[in-house]
Coordinates of C-alpha atoms and ligand atoms in Angstrom, one line a residue:
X1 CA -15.7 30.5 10.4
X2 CA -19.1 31.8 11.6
X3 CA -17.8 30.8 15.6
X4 CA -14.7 31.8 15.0
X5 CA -14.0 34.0 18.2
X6 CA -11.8 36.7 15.8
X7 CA -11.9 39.6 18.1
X8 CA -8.9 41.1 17.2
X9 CA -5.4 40.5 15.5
X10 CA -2.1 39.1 16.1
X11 CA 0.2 36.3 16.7
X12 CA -1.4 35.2 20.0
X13 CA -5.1 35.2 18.2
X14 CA -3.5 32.7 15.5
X15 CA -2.0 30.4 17.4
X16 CA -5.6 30.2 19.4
X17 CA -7.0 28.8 16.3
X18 CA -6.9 25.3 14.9
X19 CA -5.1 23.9 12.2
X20 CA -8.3 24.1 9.8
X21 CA -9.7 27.6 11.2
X22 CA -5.9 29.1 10.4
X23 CA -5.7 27.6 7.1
X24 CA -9.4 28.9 6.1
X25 CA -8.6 32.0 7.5
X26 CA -5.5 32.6 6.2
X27 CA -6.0 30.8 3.3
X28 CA -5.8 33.5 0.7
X29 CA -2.4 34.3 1.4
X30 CA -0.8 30.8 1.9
X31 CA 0.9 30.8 -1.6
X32 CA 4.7 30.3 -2.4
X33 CA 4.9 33.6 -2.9
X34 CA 3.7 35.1 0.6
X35 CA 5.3 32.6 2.3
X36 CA 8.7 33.4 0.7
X37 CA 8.3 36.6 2.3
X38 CA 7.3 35.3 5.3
X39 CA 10.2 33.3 5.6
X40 CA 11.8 35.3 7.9
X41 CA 9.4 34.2 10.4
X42 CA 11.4 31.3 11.0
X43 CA 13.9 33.5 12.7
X44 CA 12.1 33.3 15.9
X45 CA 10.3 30.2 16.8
X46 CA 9.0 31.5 20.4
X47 CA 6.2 33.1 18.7
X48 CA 3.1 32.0 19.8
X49 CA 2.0 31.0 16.4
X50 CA 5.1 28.9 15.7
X51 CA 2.6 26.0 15.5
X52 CA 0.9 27.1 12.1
X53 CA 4.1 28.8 10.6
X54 CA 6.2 25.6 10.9
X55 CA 3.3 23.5 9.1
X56 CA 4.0 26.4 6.5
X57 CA 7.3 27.6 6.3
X58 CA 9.2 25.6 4.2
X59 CA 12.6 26.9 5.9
X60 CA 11.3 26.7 9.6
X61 CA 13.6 25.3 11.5
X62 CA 16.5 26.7 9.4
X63 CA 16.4 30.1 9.7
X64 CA 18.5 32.3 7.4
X65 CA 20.7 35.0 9.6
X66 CA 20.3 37.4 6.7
X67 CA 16.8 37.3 7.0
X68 CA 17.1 39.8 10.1
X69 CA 17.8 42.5 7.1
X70 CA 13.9 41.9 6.0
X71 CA 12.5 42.1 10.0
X72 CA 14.8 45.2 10.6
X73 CA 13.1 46.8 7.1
X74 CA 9.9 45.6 7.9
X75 CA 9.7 47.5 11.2
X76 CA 11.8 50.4 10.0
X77 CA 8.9 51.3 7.3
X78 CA 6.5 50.9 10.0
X79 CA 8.4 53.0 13.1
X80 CA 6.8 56.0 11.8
X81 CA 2.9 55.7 12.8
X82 CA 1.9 57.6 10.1
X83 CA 3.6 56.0 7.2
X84 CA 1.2 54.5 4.4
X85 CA 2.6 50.6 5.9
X86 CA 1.9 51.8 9.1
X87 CA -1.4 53.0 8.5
X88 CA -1.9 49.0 6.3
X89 CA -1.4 47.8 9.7
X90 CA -3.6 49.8 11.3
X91 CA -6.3 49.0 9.2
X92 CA -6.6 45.3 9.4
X93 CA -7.0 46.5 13.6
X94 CA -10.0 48.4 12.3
X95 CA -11.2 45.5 9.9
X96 CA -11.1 43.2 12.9
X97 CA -13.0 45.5 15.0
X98 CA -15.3 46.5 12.3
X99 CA -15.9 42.4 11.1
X100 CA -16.2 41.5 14.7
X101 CA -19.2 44.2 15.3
X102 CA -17.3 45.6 17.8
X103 CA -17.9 49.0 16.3
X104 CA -21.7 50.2 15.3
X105 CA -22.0 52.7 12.6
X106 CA -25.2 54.9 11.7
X107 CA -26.8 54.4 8.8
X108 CA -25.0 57.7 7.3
X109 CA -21.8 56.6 7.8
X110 CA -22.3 53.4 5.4
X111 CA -19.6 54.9 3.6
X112 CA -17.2 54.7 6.3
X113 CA -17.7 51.1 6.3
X114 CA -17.3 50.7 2.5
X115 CA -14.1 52.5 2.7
X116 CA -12.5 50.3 5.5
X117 CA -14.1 46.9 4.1
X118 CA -12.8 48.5 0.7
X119 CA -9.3 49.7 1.3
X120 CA -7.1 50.7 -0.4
X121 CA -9.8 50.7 -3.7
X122 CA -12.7 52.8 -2.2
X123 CA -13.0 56.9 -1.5
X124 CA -10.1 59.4 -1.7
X125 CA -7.0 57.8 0.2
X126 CA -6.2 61.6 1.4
X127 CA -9.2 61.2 3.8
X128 CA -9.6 57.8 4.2
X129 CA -6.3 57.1 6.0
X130 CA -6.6 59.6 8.6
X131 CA -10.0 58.4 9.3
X132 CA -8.7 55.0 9.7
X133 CA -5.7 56.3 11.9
X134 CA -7.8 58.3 14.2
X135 CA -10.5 55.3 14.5
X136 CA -7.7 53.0 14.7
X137 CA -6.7 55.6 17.6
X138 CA -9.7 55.6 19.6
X139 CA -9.8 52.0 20.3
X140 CA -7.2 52.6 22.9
X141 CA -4.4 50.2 23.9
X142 CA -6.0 47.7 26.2
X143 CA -6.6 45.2 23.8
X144 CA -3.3 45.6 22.7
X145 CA -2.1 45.8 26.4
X146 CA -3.9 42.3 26.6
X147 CA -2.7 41.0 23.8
X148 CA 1.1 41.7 25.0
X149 CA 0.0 40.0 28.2
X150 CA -1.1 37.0 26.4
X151 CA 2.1 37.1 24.1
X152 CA 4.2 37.1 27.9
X153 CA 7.6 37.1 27.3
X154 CA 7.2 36.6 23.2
X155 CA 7.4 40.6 22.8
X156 CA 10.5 40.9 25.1
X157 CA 12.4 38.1 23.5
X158 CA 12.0 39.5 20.3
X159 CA 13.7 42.5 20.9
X160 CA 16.3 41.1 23.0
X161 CA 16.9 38.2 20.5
X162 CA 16.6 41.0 17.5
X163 CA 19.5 43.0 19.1
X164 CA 21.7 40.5 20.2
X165 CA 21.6 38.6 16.7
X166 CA 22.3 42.4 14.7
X167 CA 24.6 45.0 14.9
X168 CA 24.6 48.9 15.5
X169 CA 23.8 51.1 12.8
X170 CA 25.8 54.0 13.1
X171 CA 23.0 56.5 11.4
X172 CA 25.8 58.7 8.8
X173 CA 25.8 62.4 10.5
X174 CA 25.2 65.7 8.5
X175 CA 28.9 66.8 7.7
X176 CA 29.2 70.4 8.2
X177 CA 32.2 71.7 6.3
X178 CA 33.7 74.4 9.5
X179 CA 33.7 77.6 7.9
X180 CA 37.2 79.6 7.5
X181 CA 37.1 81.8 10.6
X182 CA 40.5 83.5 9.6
X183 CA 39.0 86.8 8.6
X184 CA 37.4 87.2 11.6
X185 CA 39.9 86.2 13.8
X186 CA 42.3 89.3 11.6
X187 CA 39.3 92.0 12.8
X188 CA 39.5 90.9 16.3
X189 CA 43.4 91.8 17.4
X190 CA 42.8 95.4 15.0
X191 CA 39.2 95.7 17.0
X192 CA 40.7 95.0 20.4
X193 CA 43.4 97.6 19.8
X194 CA 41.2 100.1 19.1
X195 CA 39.2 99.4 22.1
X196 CA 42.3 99.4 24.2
X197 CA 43.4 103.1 23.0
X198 CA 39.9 104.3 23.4
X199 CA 39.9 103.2 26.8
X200 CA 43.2 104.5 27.3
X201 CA 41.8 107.5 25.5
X202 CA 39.4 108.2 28.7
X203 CA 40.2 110.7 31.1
X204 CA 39.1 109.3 34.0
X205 CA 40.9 110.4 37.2
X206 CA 38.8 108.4 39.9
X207 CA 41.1 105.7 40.9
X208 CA 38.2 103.0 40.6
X209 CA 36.2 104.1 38.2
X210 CA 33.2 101.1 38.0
X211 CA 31.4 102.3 35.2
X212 CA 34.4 103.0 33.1
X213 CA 36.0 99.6 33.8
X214 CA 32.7 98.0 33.3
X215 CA 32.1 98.9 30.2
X216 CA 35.1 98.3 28.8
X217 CA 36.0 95.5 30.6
X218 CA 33.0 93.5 29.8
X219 CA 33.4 94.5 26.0
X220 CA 37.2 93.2 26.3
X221 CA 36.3 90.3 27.7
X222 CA 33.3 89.9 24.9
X223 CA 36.3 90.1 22.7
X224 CA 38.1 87.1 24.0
X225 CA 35.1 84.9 24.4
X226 CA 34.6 85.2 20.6
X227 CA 38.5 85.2 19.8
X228 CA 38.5 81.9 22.2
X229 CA 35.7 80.6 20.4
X230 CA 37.7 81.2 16.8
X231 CA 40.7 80.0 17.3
X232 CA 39.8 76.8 19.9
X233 CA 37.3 76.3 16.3
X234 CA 34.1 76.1 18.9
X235 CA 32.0 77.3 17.2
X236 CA 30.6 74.1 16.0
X237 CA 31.1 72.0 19.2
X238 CA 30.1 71.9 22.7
X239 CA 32.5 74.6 24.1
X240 CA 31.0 76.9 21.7
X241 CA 27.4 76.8 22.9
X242 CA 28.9 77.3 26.8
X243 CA 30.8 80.2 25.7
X244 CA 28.1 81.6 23.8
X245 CA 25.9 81.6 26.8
X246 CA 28.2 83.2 28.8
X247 CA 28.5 86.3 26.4
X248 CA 24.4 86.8 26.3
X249 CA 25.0 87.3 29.9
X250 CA 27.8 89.2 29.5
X251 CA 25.7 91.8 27.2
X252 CA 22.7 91.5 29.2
X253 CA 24.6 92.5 32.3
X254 CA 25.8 95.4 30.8
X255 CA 22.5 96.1 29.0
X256 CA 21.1 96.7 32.2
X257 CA 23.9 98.6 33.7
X258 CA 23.9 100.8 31.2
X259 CA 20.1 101.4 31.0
X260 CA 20.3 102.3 34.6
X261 CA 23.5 103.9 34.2
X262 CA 23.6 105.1 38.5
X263 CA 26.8 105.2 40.6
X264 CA 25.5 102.7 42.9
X265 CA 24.8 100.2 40.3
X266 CA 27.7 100.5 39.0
X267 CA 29.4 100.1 41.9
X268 CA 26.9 97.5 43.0
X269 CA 28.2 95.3 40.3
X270 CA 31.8 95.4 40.9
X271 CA 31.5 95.2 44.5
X272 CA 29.3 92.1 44.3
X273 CA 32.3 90.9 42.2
X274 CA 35.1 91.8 44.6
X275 CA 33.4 89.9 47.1
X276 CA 33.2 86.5 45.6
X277 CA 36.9 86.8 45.0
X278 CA 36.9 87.3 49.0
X279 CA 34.4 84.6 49.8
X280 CA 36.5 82.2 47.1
X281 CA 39.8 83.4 49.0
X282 CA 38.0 82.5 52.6
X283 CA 37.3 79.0 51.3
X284 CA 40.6 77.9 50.2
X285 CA 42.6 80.0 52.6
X286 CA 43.6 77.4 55.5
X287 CA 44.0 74.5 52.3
X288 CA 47.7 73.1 52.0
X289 CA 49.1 73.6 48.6
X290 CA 48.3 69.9 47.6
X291 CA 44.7 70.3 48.0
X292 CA 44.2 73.8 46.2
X293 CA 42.2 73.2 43.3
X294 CA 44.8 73.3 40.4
X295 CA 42.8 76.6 38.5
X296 CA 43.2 78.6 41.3
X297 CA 46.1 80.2 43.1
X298 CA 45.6 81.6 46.4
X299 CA 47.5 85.0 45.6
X300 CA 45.9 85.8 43.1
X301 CA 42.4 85.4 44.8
X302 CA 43.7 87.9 47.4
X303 CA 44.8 90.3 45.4
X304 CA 41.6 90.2 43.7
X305 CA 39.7 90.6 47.0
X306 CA 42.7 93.3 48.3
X307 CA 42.2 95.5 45.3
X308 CA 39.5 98.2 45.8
X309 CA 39.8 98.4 49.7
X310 CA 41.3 95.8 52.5
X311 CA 39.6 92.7 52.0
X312 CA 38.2 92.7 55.9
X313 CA 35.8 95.7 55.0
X314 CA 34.9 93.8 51.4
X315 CA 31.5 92.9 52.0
X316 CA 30.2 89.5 50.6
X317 CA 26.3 89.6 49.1
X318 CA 24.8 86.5 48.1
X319 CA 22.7 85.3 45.7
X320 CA 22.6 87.6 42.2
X321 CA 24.9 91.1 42.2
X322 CA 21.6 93.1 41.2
X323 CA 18.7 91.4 43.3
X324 CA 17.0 90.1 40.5
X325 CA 17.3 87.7 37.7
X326 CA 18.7 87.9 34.3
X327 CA 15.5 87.7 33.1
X328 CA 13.9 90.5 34.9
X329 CA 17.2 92.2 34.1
X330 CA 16.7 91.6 30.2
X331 CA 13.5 93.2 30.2
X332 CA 14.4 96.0 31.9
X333 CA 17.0 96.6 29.4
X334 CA 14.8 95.7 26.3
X335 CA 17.3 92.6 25.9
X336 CA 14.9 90.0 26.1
X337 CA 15.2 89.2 22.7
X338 CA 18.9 88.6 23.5
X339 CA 17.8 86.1 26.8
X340 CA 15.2 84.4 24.4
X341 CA 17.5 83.7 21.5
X342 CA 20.7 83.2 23.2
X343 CA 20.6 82.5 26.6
X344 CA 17.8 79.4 27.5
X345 CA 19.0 77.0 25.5
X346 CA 22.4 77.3 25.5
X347 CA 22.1 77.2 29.6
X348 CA 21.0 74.0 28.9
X349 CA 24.5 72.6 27.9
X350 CA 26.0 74.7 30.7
X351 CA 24.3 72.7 33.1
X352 CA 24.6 69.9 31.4
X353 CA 20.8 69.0 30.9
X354 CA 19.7 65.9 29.4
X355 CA 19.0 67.4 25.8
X356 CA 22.1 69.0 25.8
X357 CA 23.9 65.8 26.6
X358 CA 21.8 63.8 24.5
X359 CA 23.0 66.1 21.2
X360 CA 26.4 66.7 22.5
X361 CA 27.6 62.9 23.4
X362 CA 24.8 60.5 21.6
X363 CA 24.2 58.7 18.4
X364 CA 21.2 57.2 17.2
X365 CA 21.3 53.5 16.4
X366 CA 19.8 53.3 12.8
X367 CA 19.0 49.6 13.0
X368 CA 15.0 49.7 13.1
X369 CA 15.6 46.2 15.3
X370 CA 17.4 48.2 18.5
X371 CA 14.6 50.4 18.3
X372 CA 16.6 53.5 17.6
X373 CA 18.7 53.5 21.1
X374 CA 21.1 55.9 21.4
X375 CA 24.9 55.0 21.3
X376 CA 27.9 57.2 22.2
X377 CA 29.6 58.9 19.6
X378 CA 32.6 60.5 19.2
X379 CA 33.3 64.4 20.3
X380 CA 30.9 66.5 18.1
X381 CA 32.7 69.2 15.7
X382 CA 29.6 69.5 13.3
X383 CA 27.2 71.5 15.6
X384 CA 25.5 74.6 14.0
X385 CA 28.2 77.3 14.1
X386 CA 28.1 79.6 17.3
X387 CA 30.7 82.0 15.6
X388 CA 28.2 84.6 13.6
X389 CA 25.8 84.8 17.0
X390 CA 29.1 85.3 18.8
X391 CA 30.3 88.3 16.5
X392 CA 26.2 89.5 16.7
X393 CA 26.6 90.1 20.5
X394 CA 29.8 91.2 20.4
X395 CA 29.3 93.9 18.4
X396 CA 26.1 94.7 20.5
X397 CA 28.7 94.9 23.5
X398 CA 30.2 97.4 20.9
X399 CA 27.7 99.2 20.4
X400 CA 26.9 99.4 24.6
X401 CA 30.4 101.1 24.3
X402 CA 29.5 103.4 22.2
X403 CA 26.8 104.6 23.7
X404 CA 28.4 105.1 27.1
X405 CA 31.6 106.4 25.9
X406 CA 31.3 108.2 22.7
X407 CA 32.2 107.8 19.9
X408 CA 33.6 103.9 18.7
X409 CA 33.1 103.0 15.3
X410 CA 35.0 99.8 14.6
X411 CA 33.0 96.2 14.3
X412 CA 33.5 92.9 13.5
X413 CA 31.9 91.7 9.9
X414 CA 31.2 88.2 9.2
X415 CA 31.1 87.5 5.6
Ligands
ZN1 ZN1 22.0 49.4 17.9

């Protein structure tokens, strides 16, 4: 044993040992008992130890399919890094290193060593396995890249054999009972009423008044983002999060306007409007019926574009209505509470970025032996509700409205 080149740990280490090195070294574990656990080794007789095993194993060479249940546990305890089996393993890497004189310790730290030569029966486990972890840590991975190098294709075939021989593991989802929206949805035709005869309440005798149809516009359409969002039941899937996003926007925009509260922005923002409706028109204009795109009709797009003034002195400004982002626009109108909260991650999902696709369309695999891959599942419906952020920014739209056109009481509550 004294020659024994034992630098390290692991299957390809073993099999570079001799019959009577393995046997010495391994000795104190080579009863019936380990070896009934280790049984399952004779699932896979590529490893590079296969030699000793099968002098072993009293089932090598008839492997037992249900044994895949004890692998997939086995690395299932260990997935987590940190977990008390995780940190075992760890430790015999450290007891190698340490046995091997690969690490030098100052006389101060004799302690150290008696804990890691002692483990788990010496010093206060609390402390002990983080140290271990973190020395374990600081070796690095080339030896283990090495190792994996040595193994070749023994690592790869494991998995692919581990996967192909097991099946999926549909991990159970967190059932979220949808809450009963019907309240809500009761408040919204009484509140949208009473919006409508305020408006119509107005005496406004400009023919296009922007800041009267702003406000009240964006606040009715506020109202049927959230009364889309309760009756499609969104708020707990995918459609829910894009509407949401749009109605942060929504209440930012008119944050702003309001804090500004000019003719020109006002007129800024509906003008910018008008002319996408014109530069939409210009793009489909020459397009036969057949190739329209089916959510738009051409009429309607001029009319749009036609309403304020003829289209041809419409002007068409690019890039955002007020010249700056939402952002900027958020903090200008002390909303950026509002664009934190509501508005970054929800974007996410309107873009489709990969986090929102991952949670909107994915699974996870709970089968430790596919190594956690993700597997598509069907539609979401038990997302974290939208609806109470929904009536939160409606009734902030509300409260816009009240402000701008004084006085209007009614809001939505959410039990
Ligand atoms: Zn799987």
């Amino acid at each position: 044993m004294k020659d024994l080149k034992w630098d390290g740990i692991g299957h390809s280490r073993l099999a570079s040992l001799t019959e009577a090195e393995f046997d010495a070294l391994l000795g104190p574990i080579l009863n019936d008992e380990t070896l009934s656990i280790l049984s399952p080794l004779s699932l896979y007789p590529d490893i590079p130890d296969a030699k000793h095993w099968a002098r072993h194993l009293k089932n090598w060479g008839e492997p037992d399919p249900e044994d895949y249940s004890i692998v997939g546990m086995a690395i299932g305890l260990n997935s987590w890094h940190q977990s008390e089996t995780a940190t075992d393993i760890r430790w015999a890497r450290v007891l190698s290193m340490v046995l091997a004189a690969k690490v030098i310790f100052q006389p101060e730290m004799k302690h150290l060593v008696d804990e890691i030569v002692g483990y788990p029966d010496v010093g206060d486990l609390r402390k002990v396995r983080p140290s271990i972890r973190a020395m374990e840590q600081s070796f690095g991975a080339p030896e283990l890249q090495a190792e994996a190098t040595q193994q070749g294709s023994w690592t790869e075939n494991f998995w692919t054999q581990s996967k192909r021989e097991t099946e999926c593991y549909l991990l159970p989802r967190n059932i979220v009972s949808s809450a009963d929206h019907s309240e809500i949805s009761r408040q919204i035709i009484s509140c949208y009423r009473a919006l409508a005869k305020h408006f119509n309440d107005q005496e406004s005798y400009v023919v296009a008044d922007a800041r009267l149809d702003a406000s009240f516009g964006i606040a009715f359409y506020m109202i049927q983002l959230l009364a889309t969002m309760i009756h499609g039941r969104s708020g707990s899937r995918l459609e829910g999060r894009i509407i949401l996003r749009t109605m942060a926007e929504c209440h930012i925009v008119l944050s702003y306007l309001k804090e500004i509260d000019a003719d020109a922005t006002w007129a800024q923002y509906r003008n910018y409007g008008t002319g996408q409706a014109k530069l939409a028109f210009l793009k489909i204009v020459d397009l036969d019926s057949k190739d329209l795109p089916s959510f738009v009709k051409k009429d309607d797009l001029e009319e749009l574009a036609n309403e304020d003034r003829w289209l041809e002195f419409v002007d068409i400004d690019l890039g955002s209505w007020a010249k700056m982002s939402l952002r900027d626009m958020s903090e200008r109108a002390k909303k950026k509470d509002i664009y934190d909260k509501y508005y970054g991650w929800a974007s996410g999902y309107v873009h489709g970025h990969w986090s929102a696709v991952r949670d909107t369309v994915f699974d996870l695999c709970g089968n430790p032996l596919h190594r956690f891959h993700r597997i598509p599942g069907p539609p979401r419906i038990n997302m974290a509700d939208a609806t109470p952020d929904a009536v939160k920014l409606t009734n902030l739209t509300l409260d816009l409205v009240n402000a701008l056109y004084p006085s209007f009481k009614p809001r939505i509550k959410i039990s």
